[in-house]
CSV table of C-alpha atoms in Angstrom, one decimal:
chain,number,residue,atom,x,y,z
Q,1,MET,CA,0.1,0.2,0.1
Q,2,PRO,CA,1.5,3.7,-1.2
Q,3,ARG,CA,2.7,5.2,2.3
Q,4,ARG,CA,0.4,8.3,1.4
Q,5,LEU,CA,-2.7,5.7,1.7
Q,6,SER,CA,-1.6,4.3,4.9
Q,7,VAL,CA,-1.0,5.4,8.6
Q,8,ARG,CA,0.1,3.8,11.8
Q,9,ALA,CA,-2.6,1.7,13.5
Q,10,ARG,CA,-3.6,4.3,16.1
Q,11,VAL,CA,-6.7,5.7,16.6
Q,12,ARG,CA,-6.7,9.2,16.2
Q,13,TRP,CA,-8.8,12.0,14.6
Q,14,TYR,CA,-8.5,12.1,10.8
Q,15,GLU,CA,-10.4,13.8,7.7
Q,16,ARG,CA,-10.0,10.9,5.5
Q,17,VAL,CA,-12.3,7.8,4.8
Q,18,PHE,CA,-11.3,4.6,6.4
Q,19,LEU,CA,-10.7,1.8,4.0
Q,20,GLY,CA,-9.2,-1.1,6.1
Q,21,TRP,CA,-6.0,-2.6,7.3
Q,22,THR,CA,-3.3,-3.2,5.6
Q,23,GLU,CA,0.4,-4.2,6.1
Q,24,GLY,CA,3.7,-1.8,6.4
Q,25,TRP,CA,7.0,-2.7,5.2
Q,26,PHE,CA,8.1,-4.5,8.2
Q,27,GLY,CA,4.7,-6.4,8.8
Q,28,GLY,CA,3.3,-4.1,11.2
Q,29,PRO,CA,-0.3,-3.6,10.9
Q,30,ARG,CA,-1.4,0.0,9.7
Q,31,PHE,CA,-4.9,1.7,8.8
Q,32,ALA,CA,-5.5,2.3,5.0
Q,33,PHE,CA,-7.0,5.7,4.2
Q,34,GLY,CA,-8.2,7.7,1.4
Q,35,LEU,CA,-7.0,11.0,0.6
Q,36,THR,CA,-8.3,13.9,2.0
Q,37,GLU,CA,-11.0,14.8,-0.9
Q,38,ASP,CA,-11.9,10.9,-1.1
Q,39,SER,CA,-15.3,9.3,-1.1
Q,40,VAL,CA,-15.8,5.6,-0.4
Q,41,GLY,CA,-18.5,3.1,-1.4
Q,42,VAL,CA,-19.0,-0.4,-0.1
Q,43,VAL,CA,-20.7,-3.2,-1.4
Q,44,GLY,CA,-21.1,-6.7,-0.1
Q,45,PRO,CA,-24.1,-9.2,1.1
Q,46,THR,CA,-25.5,-9.1,4.6
Q,47,ARG,CA,-23.4,-10.2,7.6
Q,48,VAL,CA,-20.1,-9.4,6.1
Q,49,ASN,CA,-18.8,-6.5,8.3
Q,50,LYS,CA,-19.6,-3.4,6.2
Q,51,THR,CA,-20.7,-1.7,9.1
Q,52,ALA,CA,-18.5,-3.3,11.9
Q,53,GLY,CA,-15.4,-3.5,9.9
Q,54,ILE,CA,-15.7,-0.4,7.9
Q,55,GLY,CA,-18.4,2.1,9.2
Q,56,ILE,CA,-17.8,2.0,12.9
Q,57,PRO,CA,-14.2,2.6,12.5
Q,58,GLN,CA,-14.8,5.6,10.0
Q,59,VAL,CA,-17.0,7.2,12.8
Q,60,LEU,CA,-14.9,6.6,15.6
Q,61,MET,CA,-11.9,8.3,13.9
Q,62,TRP,CA,-13.6,10.9,11.8
Q,63,GLY,CA,-12.4,14.4,13.1
Q,64,GLY,CA,-15.4,16.7,12.1
Q,65,PRO,CA,-18.8,17.0,12.2
Q,66,LEU,CA,-20.8,13.9,11.2
Q,67,ILE,CA,-24.3,12.9,9.6
Q,68,SER,CA,-24.7,9.1,10.3
Q,69,LEU,CA,-27.8,7.5,8.8
Q,70,ALA,CA,-28.3,4.0,9.6
Q,71,PRO,CA,-31.3,1.5,9.8
Q,72,LYS,CA,-30.0,0.1,13.2
Q,73,PRO,CA,-29.0,1.3,16.6
Q,74,GLN,CA,-25.5,-0.2,16.3
Q,75,MET,CA,-23.4,2.5,15.0
Q,76,PHE,CA,-24.9,4.8,17.4
Q,77,ARG,CA,-24.5,2.5,20.5
Q,78,ASP,CA,-20.8,1.9,19.5
Q,79,THR,CA,-19.7,5.4,18.5
Q,80,ALA,CA,-21.5,8.1,20.4
Q,81,ALA,CA,-19.4,7.9,23.5
Q,82,ARG,CA,-16.2,8.6,21.3
Q,83,ARG,CA,-17.9,11.3,19.3
Q,84,ARG,CA,-19.0,13.1,22.5
Q,85,GLU,CA,-15.2,13.5,23.2
Q,86,LEU,CA,-14.8,15.1,19.7
Q,87,ALA,CA,-17.8,17.3,20.6
Q,88,LYS,CA,-16.5,18.6,24.0
Q,89,ILE,CA,-13.2,19.3,22.4
Q,90,GLN,CA,-14.7,21.4,19.8
Q,91,GLY,CA,-17.9,22.6,21.4
Q,92,GLY,CA,-20.3,20.7,19.7
Q,93,HIS,CA,-23.2,18.0,20.8
Q,94,VAL,CA,-24.5,14.6,19.7
Q,95,LEU,CA,-27.6,14.9,18.6
Q,96,ILE,CA,-30.4,12.1,17.4
Q,97,TYR,CA,-32.9,12.8,14.9
Q,98,ALA,CA,-35.6,10.4,15.0
Q,99,PRO,CA,-39.0,11.8,13.4
Q,100,THR,CA,-41.0,8.4,13.7
Q,101,VAL,CA,-40.4,8.1,17.4
Q,102,ARG,CA,-41.8,9.4,20.3
Q,103,GLY,CA,-39.9,9.7,23.3
Q,104,ARG,CA,-36.4,9.2,23.9
Q,105,VAL,CA,-34.4,7.2,21.9
Q,106,GLU,CA,-31.2,5.5,23.6
Q,107,GLY,CA,-31.7,7.7,26.6
Q,108,VAL,CA,-31.5,11.1,24.2
Q,109,VAL,CA,-34.5,13.6,23.7
Q,110,PRO,CA,-34.4,13.8,19.8
Q,111,VAL,CA,-34.2,17.0,18.2
Q,112,ARG,CA,-36.7,18.6,16.0
Q,113,PHE,CA,-36.5,19.7,12.3
Q,114,SER,CA,-38.8,22.2,10.4
Q,115,PRO,CA,-38.8,22.1,6.8
Q,116,ALA,CA,-40.4,25.6,6.8
Q,117,GLY,CA,-37.9,27.2,9.3
Q,118,ALA,CA,-35.7,28.9,7.2
Q,119,THR,CA,-36.0,32.4,6.2
Q,120,ASP,CA,-33.3,32.5,3.3
Q,121,PRO,CA,-34.9,32.7,-0.5
Q,122,THR,CA,-32.4,30.3,-1.7
Q,123,GLU,CA,-32.6,28.0,1.1
Q,124,ILE,CA,-36.2,27.5,0.8
Q,125,THR,CA,-35.8,27.2,-3.1
Q,126,LEU,CA,-33.3,24.0,-2.3
Q,127,ARG,CA,-35.4,22.5,0.2
Q,128,VAL,CA,-38.6,22.5,-2.1
Q,129,ASP,CA,-36.5,21.3,-4.8
Q,130,SER,CA,-35.0,18.6,-3.0
Q,131,TRP,CA,-38.5,17.4,-1.2
Q,132,THR,CA,-40.3,17.3,-4.7
Q,133,GLU,CA,-37.5,15.2,-6.5
Q,134,ALA,CA,-37.3,12.8,-3.5
Q,135,ALA,CA,-40.8,12.4,-3.2
Q,136,GLY,CA,-41.3,12.0,-7.0
Q,137,THR,CA,-43.9,14.5,-7.2
Q,138,GLY,CA,-46.0,13.9,-10.4
Q,139,LYS,CA,-44.4,10.9,-11.5
Q,140,ASN,CA,-46.2,8.6,-13.9
Q,141,VAL,CA,-48.8,11.3,-13.9
Q,142,GLU,CA,-49.9,13.1,-17.4
Q,143,ASN,CA,-48.4,16.6,-17.7
Q,144,SER,CA,-46.3,15.6,-14.6
Q,145,ASP,CA,-44.1,18.7,-15.2
Q,146,HIS,CA,-47.2,21.1,-14.8
Q,147,TRP,CA,-48.4,19.4,-11.5
Q,148,ARG,CA,-44.9,19.3,-10.1
Q,149,GLU,CA,-44.2,23.0,-10.9
Q,150,GLY,CA,-47.3,23.8,-9.6
Q,151,ALA,CA,-46.4,22.2,-6.3
Q,152,LYS,CA,-43.2,24.0,-6.0
Q,153,ARG,CA,-45.0,27.5,-6.6
Q,154,LEU,CA,-47.5,26.5,-3.6
Q,155,LEU,CA,-44.7,25.2,-1.2
Q,156,ARG,CA,-42.2,27.9,-1.8
Q,157,GLY,CA,-44.5,30.8,-0.9
Q,158,LEU,CA,-46.1,29.1,2.1
Q,159,PHE,CA,-42.6,27.9,3.4
Q,160,LEU,CA,-41.5,31.6,3.3
Q,161,ALA,CA,-45.3,32.8,4.7
Q,162,CYS,CA,-44.7,30.2,7.5
Q,163,ALA,CA,-41.1,31.4,8.7
Q,164,HIS,CA,-42.4,34.8,9.3
Q,165,HIS,CA,-45.9,33.9,10.7
Q,166,PRO,CA,-46.9,36.2,13.6
Q,167,ARG,CA,-47.8,33.5,16.0
Q,168,GLN,CA,-46.3,30.3,15.1
Q,169,ALA,CA,-43.0,31.1,13.0
Q,170,GLY,CA,-41.4,28.3,11.3
Q,171,ASP,CA,-44.0,25.5,12.7
Q,172,PHE,CA,-44.5,23.3,9.6
Q,173,THR,CA,-47.8,22.0,11.0
Q,174,VAL,CA,-49.2,25.8,9.6
Q,175,VAL,CA,-48.4,24.9,6.2
Q,176,HIS,CA,-49.8,21.5,6.3
Q,177,GLU,CA,-53.1,23.2,7.7
Q,178,TRP,CA,-53.2,25.6,4.9
Q,179,LEU,CA,-52.4,22.8,2.3
Q,180,SER,CA,-55.2,20.5,3.8
Q,181,ALA,CA,-57.8,23.6,4.2
Q,182,GLY,CA,-56.6,24.5,0.6
Q,183,LEU,CA,-58.4,21.1,-1.1
Q,184,ALA,CA,-61.8,22.0,0.4
Q,185,GLU,CA,-64.3,23.8,-1.8
Q,186,GLY,CA,-64.9,27.3,-0.5
Q,187,PRO,CA,-65.2,31.1,-1.8
Q,188,LEU,CA,-62.0,32.5,-3.1
Q,189,ASP,CA,-62.1,35.7,-0.8
Q,190,SER,CA,-62.1,33.2,2.5
Q,191,HIS,CA,-59.6,30.7,0.9
Q,192,PRO,CA,-56.6,29.7,3.0
Q,193,LEU,CA,-54.2,31.2,1.0
Q,194,GLN,CA,-55.3,34.4,1.4
Q,195,GLU,CA,-53.4,34.4,5.1
Q,196,PRO,CA,-50.1,33.3,3.5
Q,197,ILE,CA,-50.6,35.9,0.7
Q,198,GLY,CA,-51.1,38.5,3.3
Q,199,ILE,CA,-48.2,37.6,5.3
Q,200,LEU,CA,-45.9,37.7,2.2
Q,201,ARG,CA,-47.4,41.1,1.1
Q,202,GLY,CA,-46.7,42.6,4.5
Q,203,LEU,CA,-43.4,40.9,4.9
Q,204,SER,CA,-42.1,43.0,1.8
Q,205,ILE,CA,-43.1,46.5,3.3
Q,206,LEU,CA,-42.0,45.3,6.9
Q,207,LYS,CA,-38.5,43.7,6.7
Q,208,GLY,CA,-37.3,44.6,3.2
Q,209,ASP,CA,-37.6,41.0,1.6
Q,210,LYS,CA,-39.6,42.7,-1.5
Q,211,TYR,CA,-38.5,40.7,-4.4
Q,212,ALA,CA,-38.8,37.0,-3.0
Q,213,ALA,CA,-41.8,37.9,-0.9
Q,214,ASP,CA,-43.8,39.9,-3.6
Q,215,HIS,CA,-42.6,37.2,-6.4
Q,216,TRP,CA,-43.8,34.3,-4.2
Q,217,ALA,CA,-47.1,36.2,-3.3
Q,218,SER,CA,-47.7,36.5,-7.1
Q,219,GLU,CA,-47.6,33.1,-7.4
Q,220,LEU,CA,-49.9,32.1,-4.6
Q,221,GLU,CA,-52.3,34.5,-6.2
Q,222,GLY,CA,-51.6,32.8,-9.7
Q,223,VAL,CA,-52.5,29.5,-8.1
Q,224,LEU,CA,-55.6,31.0,-6.4
Q,225,GLY,CA,-56.6,32.4,-9.9
Q,226,ALA,CA,-56.4,28.9,-11.3
Q,227,THR,CA,-59.8,27.1,-12.4
Q,228,GLY,CA,-61.1,25.1,-9.5
Q,229,ASN,CA,-59.9,21.7,-10.8
Q,230,GLU,CA,-56.5,22.7,-11.7
Q,231,ARG,CA,-56.1,24.7,-8.3
Q,232,ARG,CA,-57.1,21.2,-6.4
Q,233,GLY,CA,-54.8,19.3,-8.7
Q,234,PHE,CA,-51.6,21.6,-7.5
Q,235,PHE,CA,-53.0,21.3,-3.8
Q,236,SER,CA,-53.1,17.6,-4.3
Q,237,ALA,CA,-49.5,17.7,-5.8
Q,238,ALA,CA,-48.4,19.6,-2.9
Q,239,MET,CA,-49.8,17.1,-0.3
Q,240,THR,CA,-48.4,14.1,-2.0
Q,241,THR,CA,-45.0,15.6,-2.0
Q,242,VAL,CA,-45.5,16.1,2.0
Q,243,ALA,CA,-46.6,13.0,2.6
Q,244,ALA,CA,-43.8,11.9,4.6
Q,245,VAL,CA,-45.6,14.0,7.8
Q,246,SER,CA,-49.0,12.1,7.3
Q,247,ASN,CA,-47.5,10.1,10.4
Q,248,PRO,CA,-48.7,12.4,13.6
Q,249,ALA,CA,-45.6,11.4,15.1
Q,250,VAL,CA,-43.6,12.7,12.0
Q,251,LEU,CA,-45.7,16.1,11.9
Q,252,ARG,CA,-45.2,16.7,15.8
Q,253,SER,CA,-41.5,16.7,14.7
Q,254,THR,CA,-41.4,19.4,12.5
Q,255,GLU,CA,-43.2,22.0,14.8
Q,256,ALA,CA,-39.5,23.9,15.4
Q,257,THR,CA,-35.8,23.3,14.8
Q,258,ASP,CA,-33.8,22.6,17.4
Q,259,PHE,CA,-30.3,23.3,15.9
Q,260,ASP,CA,-28.7,25.7,13.6
Q,261,ALA,CA,-27.0,23.8,10.8
Q,262,GLU,CA,-24.2,26.6,10.6
Q,263,GLU,CA,-23.2,26.1,14.3
Q,264,PHE,CA,-23.8,22.2,13.8
Q,265,LEU,CA,-21.0,22.3,11.3
Q,266,LEU,CA,-18.8,24.9,13.0
Q,267,SER,CA,-18.5,23.0,16.5
Q,268,GLY,CA,-17.8,19.5,15.2
Q,269,SER,CA,-21.4,18.0,16.2
Q,270,SER,CA,-22.8,14.7,15.1
Q,271,LEU,CA,-26.1,14.0,13.9
Q,272,TYR,CA,-27.4,10.5,14.1
Q,273,ILE,CA,-30.6,9.8,12.1
Q,274,VAL,CA,-32.4,6.9,13.4
Q,275,SER,CA,-35.5,5.5,11.4
Q,276,PRO,CA,-37.0,2.5,12.1
Q,277,THR,CA,-37.2,-0.3,9.0
Q,278,GLU,CA,-41.0,0.1,8.7
Q,279,HIS,CA,-40.8,4.0,8.3
Q,280,GLN,CA,-37.8,4.5,6.3
Q,281,ARG,CA,-39.5,4.9,2.8
Q,282,ALA,CA,-42.4,7.0,4.1
Q,283,VAL,CA,-39.7,9.5,5.8
Q,284,ALA,CA,-37.0,9.3,3.0
Q,285,PRO,CA,-38.1,12.5,1.6
Q,286,LEU,CA,-37.7,14.3,4.5
Q,287,LEU,CA,-34.6,12.9,5.9
Q,288,SER,CA,-33.1,13.7,2.4
Q,289,MET,CA,-34.1,17.2,2.4
Q,290,LEU,CA,-32.5,17.6,6.0
Q,291,ILE,CA,-29.3,15.9,5.0
Q,292,GLN,CA,-29.1,18.3,1.8
Q,293,SER,CA,-29.8,21.5,3.5
Q,294,ILE,CA,-26.8,20.6,5.9
Q,295,VAL,CA,-24.8,19.6,3.0
Q,296,HIS,CA,-25.2,22.9,1.1
Q,297,THR,CA,-24.3,24.8,4.3
Q,298,ALA,CA,-21.0,23.1,4.6
Q,299,TYR,CA,-20.6,24.1,0.9
Q,300,ARG,CA,-21.5,27.7,1.7
Q,301,LEU,CA,-19.2,27.8,4.7
Q,302,HIS,CA,-16.1,26.1,2.8
Q,303,GLY,CA,-16.7,28.6,0.1
Q,304,GLU,CA,-16.4,31.6,2.2
Q,305,GLY,CA,-13.4,29.7,3.9
Q,306,ARG,CA,-15.2,29.2,7.5
Q,307,LEU,CA,-15.4,25.5,7.6
Q,308,PRO,CA,-12.9,24.4,10.1
Q,309,HIS,CA,-13.5,20.7,9.6
Q,310,ARG,CA,-14.8,18.5,6.8
Q,311,LEU,CA,-18.0,17.2,6.9
Q,312,LEU,CA,-18.7,13.2,6.8
Q,313,LEU,CA,-21.8,12.0,5.2
Q,314,SER,CA,-22.2,8.0,6.4
Q,315,LEU,CA,-24.8,6.4,4.6
Q,316,ASP,CA,-25.2,2.8,6.2
Q,317,ASP,CA,-27.4,0.8,3.9
Q,318,LEU,CA,-28.1,3.7,1.7
Q,319,ALA,CA,-31.0,2.3,-0.5
Q,320,ASN,CA,-33.1,1.2,2.5
Q,321,CYS,CA,-32.9,4.6,4.5
Q,322,ALA,CA,-32.9,7.6,2.5
Q,323,PRO,CA,-32.1,7.6,-1.2
Q,324,LEU,CA,-30.5,11.0,-1.9
Q,325,PRO,CA,-31.4,12.5,-5.5
Q,326,GLN,CA,-28.3,14.4,-5.5
Q,327,LEU,CA,-25.9,11.7,-4.3
Q,328,GLU,CA,-24.0,11.7,-7.3
Q,329,SER,CA,-23.6,15.4,-7.2
Q,330,ILE,CA,-22.3,15.4,-3.7
Q,331,ILE,CA,-20.1,12.7,-4.3
Q,332,SER,CA,-18.7,14.2,-7.2
Q,333,GLN,CA,-18.3,18.1,-6.3
Q,334,GLY,CA,-18.6,17.5,-2.4
Q,335,GLY,CA,-14.8,16.5,-2.3
Q,336,GLY,CA,-13.6,20.2,-3.2
Q,337,GLN,CA,-16.1,21.9,-1.0
Q,338,GLY,CA,-15.6,20.2,2.5
Q,339,VAL,CA,-18.0,17.1,2.1
Q,340,ASN,CA,-16.8,13.3,1.8
Q,341,VAL,CA,-19.2,10.7,1.8
Q,342,ALA,CA,-19.1,7.0,3.0
Q,343,TRP,CA,-21.9,4.7,1.7
Q,344,ASN,CA,-22.7,1.0,1.4
Q,345,LEU,CA,-25.2,-1.3,-0.2
Q,346,GLN,CA,-26.0,-4.8,-0.3
Q,347,SER,CA,-25.7,-4.8,-3.9
Q,348,LEU,CA,-25.8,-2.4,-6.8
Q,349,ALA,CA,-28.8,-3.5,-8.3
Q,350,GLN,CA,-30.5,-1.4,-5.2
Q,351,ASN,CA,-29.1,1.6,-6.7
Q,352,GLU,CA,-30.5,0.9,-10.0
Q,353,LEU,CA,-34.2,0.3,-8.4
Q,354,ASN,CA,-33.8,3.9,-6.4
Q,355,TYR,CA,-31.8,6.0,-9.0
Q,356,GLY,CA,-32.4,4.3,-12.3
Q,357,ALA,CA,-29.5,2.3,-14.3
Q,358,ALA,CA,-27.7,5.5,-15.6
Q,359,ALA,CA,-27.7,7.3,-12.1
Q,360,ALA,CA,-26.4,4.5,-10.5
Q,361,LYS,CA,-23.8,4.0,-12.8
Q,362,ALA,CA,-22.7,7.6,-12.2
Q,363,ILE,CA,-22.6,7.0,-8.4
Q,364,TRP,CA,-20.4,4.2,-8.6
Q,365,ASN,CA,-18.0,5.9,-11.1
Q,366,ALA,CA,-18.1,9.0,-9.1
Q,367,THR,CA,-17.1,7.2,-6.0
Q,368,ARG,CA,-13.2,7.2,-5.8
Q,369,CYS,CA,-12.6,4.4,-3.2
Q,370,LYS,CA,-14.5,1.4,-4.1
Q,371,ILE,CA,-14.5,-1.8,-1.9
Q,372,GLY,CA,-16.2,-5.0,-2.4
Q,373,PHE,CA,-16.7,-8.3,-0.4
Q,374,GLY,CA,-17.1,-12.0,-1.4
Q,375,GLY,CA,-20.3,-13.7,-1.8
Q,376,LEU,CA,-21.4,-11.1,-4.6
Q,377,ASP,CA,-23.0,-12.6,-7.7
Q,378,SER,CA,-22.7,-10.9,-11.0
Q,379,GLU,CA,-25.9,-9.0,-10.7
Q,380,SER,CA,-25.1,-7.6,-7.2
Q,381,GLY,CA,-22.0,-6.1,-8.6
Q,382,ALA,CA,-19.3,-8.6,-9.0
Q,383,ASP,CA,-19.4,-8.3,-12.8
Q,384,SER,CA,-19.0,-4.2,-12.4
Q,385,MET,CA,-16.1,-4.8,-10.3
Q,386,SER,CA,-14.5,-7.1,-12.3
Q,387,ALA,CA,-15.1,-4.8,-15.4
Q,388,ALA,CA,-13.7,-1.9,-13.4
Q,389,ILE,CA,-10.4,-4.2,-12.6
Q,390,GLY,CA,-9.6,-4.7,-16.0
Q,391,ASP,CA,-8.4,-7.5,-18.4
Q,392,GLU,CA,-4.9,-8.7,-19.1
Q,393,ARG,CA,-3.1,-9.4,-22.2
Q,394,VAL,CA,-2.3,-13.1,-22.7
Q,395,VAL,CA,-0.1,-15.0,-25.3
Q,396,VAL,CA,-0.2,-18.3,-26.2
Q,397,ALA,CA,2.4,-20.2,-28.4
Q,398,GLY,CA,1.1,-22.5,-31.0
Q,399,GLN,CA,2.2,-24.4,-34.1
Q,400,SER,CA,1.1,-24.3,-37.5
Q,401,GLU,CA,1.5,-26.8,-40.4
Q,402,THR,CA,2.5,-24.7,-43.5
Q,403,GLU,CA,4.0,-25.7,-46.9
Q,404,LYS,CA,7.6,-25.4,-45.5
Q,405,GLY,CA,6.5,-27.4,-42.8
Q,406,PRO,CA,5.3,-26.6,-39.2
Q,407,ARG,CA,6.0,-23.2,-38.0
Q,408,GLY,CA,5.8,-21.6,-34.4
Q,409,SER,CA,2.7,-18.9,-33.8
Q,410,LYS,CA,1.6,-16.7,-31.1
Q,411,HIS,CA,-2.0,-16.1,-30.3
Q,412,VAL,CA,-3.2,-13.1,-28.4
Q,413,TYR,CA,-6.0,-12.4,-26.3
Q,414,TRP,CA,-7.6,-10.6,-23.6
Q,415,ARG,CA,-9.3,-11.8,-20.3
Q,416,ARG,CA,-10.4,-10.4,-17.0
Q,417,LEU,CA,-7.9,-10.3,-14.3
Q,418,LEU,CA,-10.3,-11.4,-11.9
Q,419,SER,CA,-13.7,-13.1,-13.2
Q,420,PRO,CA,-16.7,-12.7,-11.4
Q,421,SER,CA,-16.7,-16.0,-9.7
Q,422,GLN,CA,-13.3,-15.2,-8.2
Q,423,LEU,CA,-14.4,-12.3,-6.6
Q,424,ARG,CA,-17.4,-14.1,-5.2
Q,425,GLU,CA,-14.8,-16.5,-3.6
Q,426,ILE,CA,-13.1,-13.5,-1.5
Q,427,PRO,CA,-12.8,-15.2,1.9
Q,428,ASP,CA,-14.5,-13.7,5.2
Q,429,GLY,CA,-12.6,-10.8,6.8
Q,430,TRP,CA,-11.2,-9.8,3.8
Q,431,ALA,CA,-12.4,-7.3,1.0
Q,432,LEU,CA,-11.1,-6.0,-2.5
Q,433,LEU,CA,-9.9,-2.1,-3.2
Q,434,LEU,CA,-10.3,-0.4,-6.2
Q,435,TYR,CA,-8.5,3.0,-5.7
Q,436,HIS,CA,-8.6,5.3,-8.7
Q,437,ASN,CA,-5.9,4.2,-11.1
Q,438,LEU,CA,-3.9,2.2,-9.0
Q,439,PRO,CA,-3.7,-1.8,-9.0
Q,440,VAL,CA,-6.2,-3.3,-6.9
Q,441,ARG,CA,-5.5,-4.6,-3.2
Q,442,MET,CA,-6.7,-6.8,-0.7
Q,443,LEU,CA,-7.5,-5.4,2.8
Q,444,ARG,CA,-8.3,-6.8,6.2
Q,445,GLU,CA,-11.7,-6.3,7.5
Q,446,PRO,CA,-11.9,-7.6,10.8
Q,447,LEU,CA,-14.5,-6.6,13.5
Q,448,ALA,CA,-13.6,-3.5,15.3
Q,449,ALA,CA,-14.9,-4.7,18.4
Q,450,LYS,CA,-12.4,-7.6,18.0
Q,451,ARG,CA,-9.2,-5.2,17.4
Q,452,HIS,CA,-7.8,-3.7,20.7
Q,453,GLN,CA,-6.9,-0.6,18.9
Q,454,MET,CA,-10.4,-0.1,18.1
Q,455,SER,CA,-12.4,-1.8,21.1
Q,456,ARG,CA,-11.3,0.2,23.9
Q,457,HIS,CA,-12.6,3.4,22.1
Q,458,MET,CA,-16.1,1.7,22.0
Q,459,LYS,CA,-17.6,2.4,25.2
Q,460,PRO,CA,-21.2,1.5,25.6
Q,461,TRP,CA,-23.3,5.0,25.3
Q,462,ALA,CA,-25.3,4.1,28.6
Q,463,VAL,CA,-21.9,3.5,30.2
Q,464,ALA,CA,-20.7,6.7,29.0
Q,465,GLU,CA,-23.9,8.6,30.0
Q,466,ALA,CA,-23.8,6.9,33.7
Q,467,GLU,CA,-20.2,8.2,33.9
Q,468,LEU,CA,-21.1,11.7,33.0
Q,469,GLU,CA,-23.7,11.6,35.4
Q,470,ALA,CA,-21.7,10.7,38.1
Q,471,ALA,CA,-18.6,13.0,37.1
Q,472,THR,CA,-21.5,16.1,37.1
Q,473,ARG,CA,-22.8,15.2,40.5
Q,474,SER,CA,-19.1,15.3,41.8
Q,475,ALA,CA,-18.5,18.5,40.3
Q,476,GLU,CA,-21.9,19.7,41.8
Q,477,ALA,CA,-20.6,18.4,45.1
Q,478,THR,CA,-17.6,20.0,45.1
Q,479,GLU,CA,-18.8,23.4,44.2
Q,480,ALA,CA,-21.1,23.2,47.2
Q,481,ASP,CA,-18.6,22.3,49.4
Q,482,ALA,CA,-16.3,25.1,48.0
Q,483,ALA,CA,-19.2,27.7,48.8
Q,484,PRO,CA,-18.7,28.4,52.4
Q,485,TRP,CA,-15.2,28.8,52.1
Q,486,GLU,CA,-15.4,31.4,49.3
Q,487,ALA,CA,-18.2,33.2,51.5
């Protein structure tokens, strides 16, 4: 392994994607890492240590802000205590976002996120575009572009009006009420759109947001002036877009936003997104919008030279959690704008189901570090990896009969360096690394919990919480004892 892609096997804070274990010149263990702007994609069937061998070590050693999306609590339980150590150093927090769950998650109160909490028109536009794209608004419907653009016009204006609502500013339930009421028949002078239009018209005078407020107020008035069936069609398309909040628990989680994306990135915080399997598909568009909102904030801070540490987007079992419509763009452009992506899938076919064949291929090609485990069949990705590894030139000596007697000959043909069947037979605990234009290499991928370098940093979250509580009580007692002497 080239020295630039490996470091001594010590758990420290890095801002490079973890790839696995390799050996040094003298046989000692070393960690394999990508370069600063690299992203990594891992493909392998179930139970091959994609998370326990690569995902968990990656999160344990990432030295910047983190967004972790995983369908199981294993990632949080094994890494949250270590992430809190980084948060204490940089002044951040360890947060959980679980929109489908009521109450605490792993002893932590989940944060809330309101899609309508932004006041910046550019941010609102990005959020609406992300949500409509992830929700597939208008898909498989005649004149789909017409209905999708109508839904966007509605949502943009309602989001900005909600952000400046006089009593419930930023409460997305207000937007949901406007949309629900808009489906009902009634006179136009008392239509639910009259309230947000009034807020936007007043906003242009009171707060100086004249262009965006007036422009989007005019768009809402245009929707209001459409024929009855067309207007109801726009509202129906908008309600379909925000269907992720049809679950009352999810809708309740959108009443406010409990964290600021800019502060989150500047303070080295960690956000764990927990979504039960049975609800993942339903809330995927909402999760996608939240992730892309933070990513775009990171882009802005990086462009301004104010992003102190790179953001890691860790997507575990990507296809089953939150397919991101802009994933290929984030992978290909994020490296140069302060964002790294680490994703894994059970098979490349999952990407084709969610993104289409062309987009899935683009995601695979844009990922600089590719890791494949054994057990893959041709359709799951072994054939793609075999093709990416390349061919070798084979020369076979032969003999042919001519008029002048036997003469030597050479036959040249090309064959795969590693066939799909050979890739399928990669032994457990090992994986194949395809890195840019370097020759393929084998890496060890052991369970993190069985390596002392990792296991001593994998303190269970419950134990860490108990220690923190004990330390807090001790500090309070010390302050109480010192108080009489100070007096």
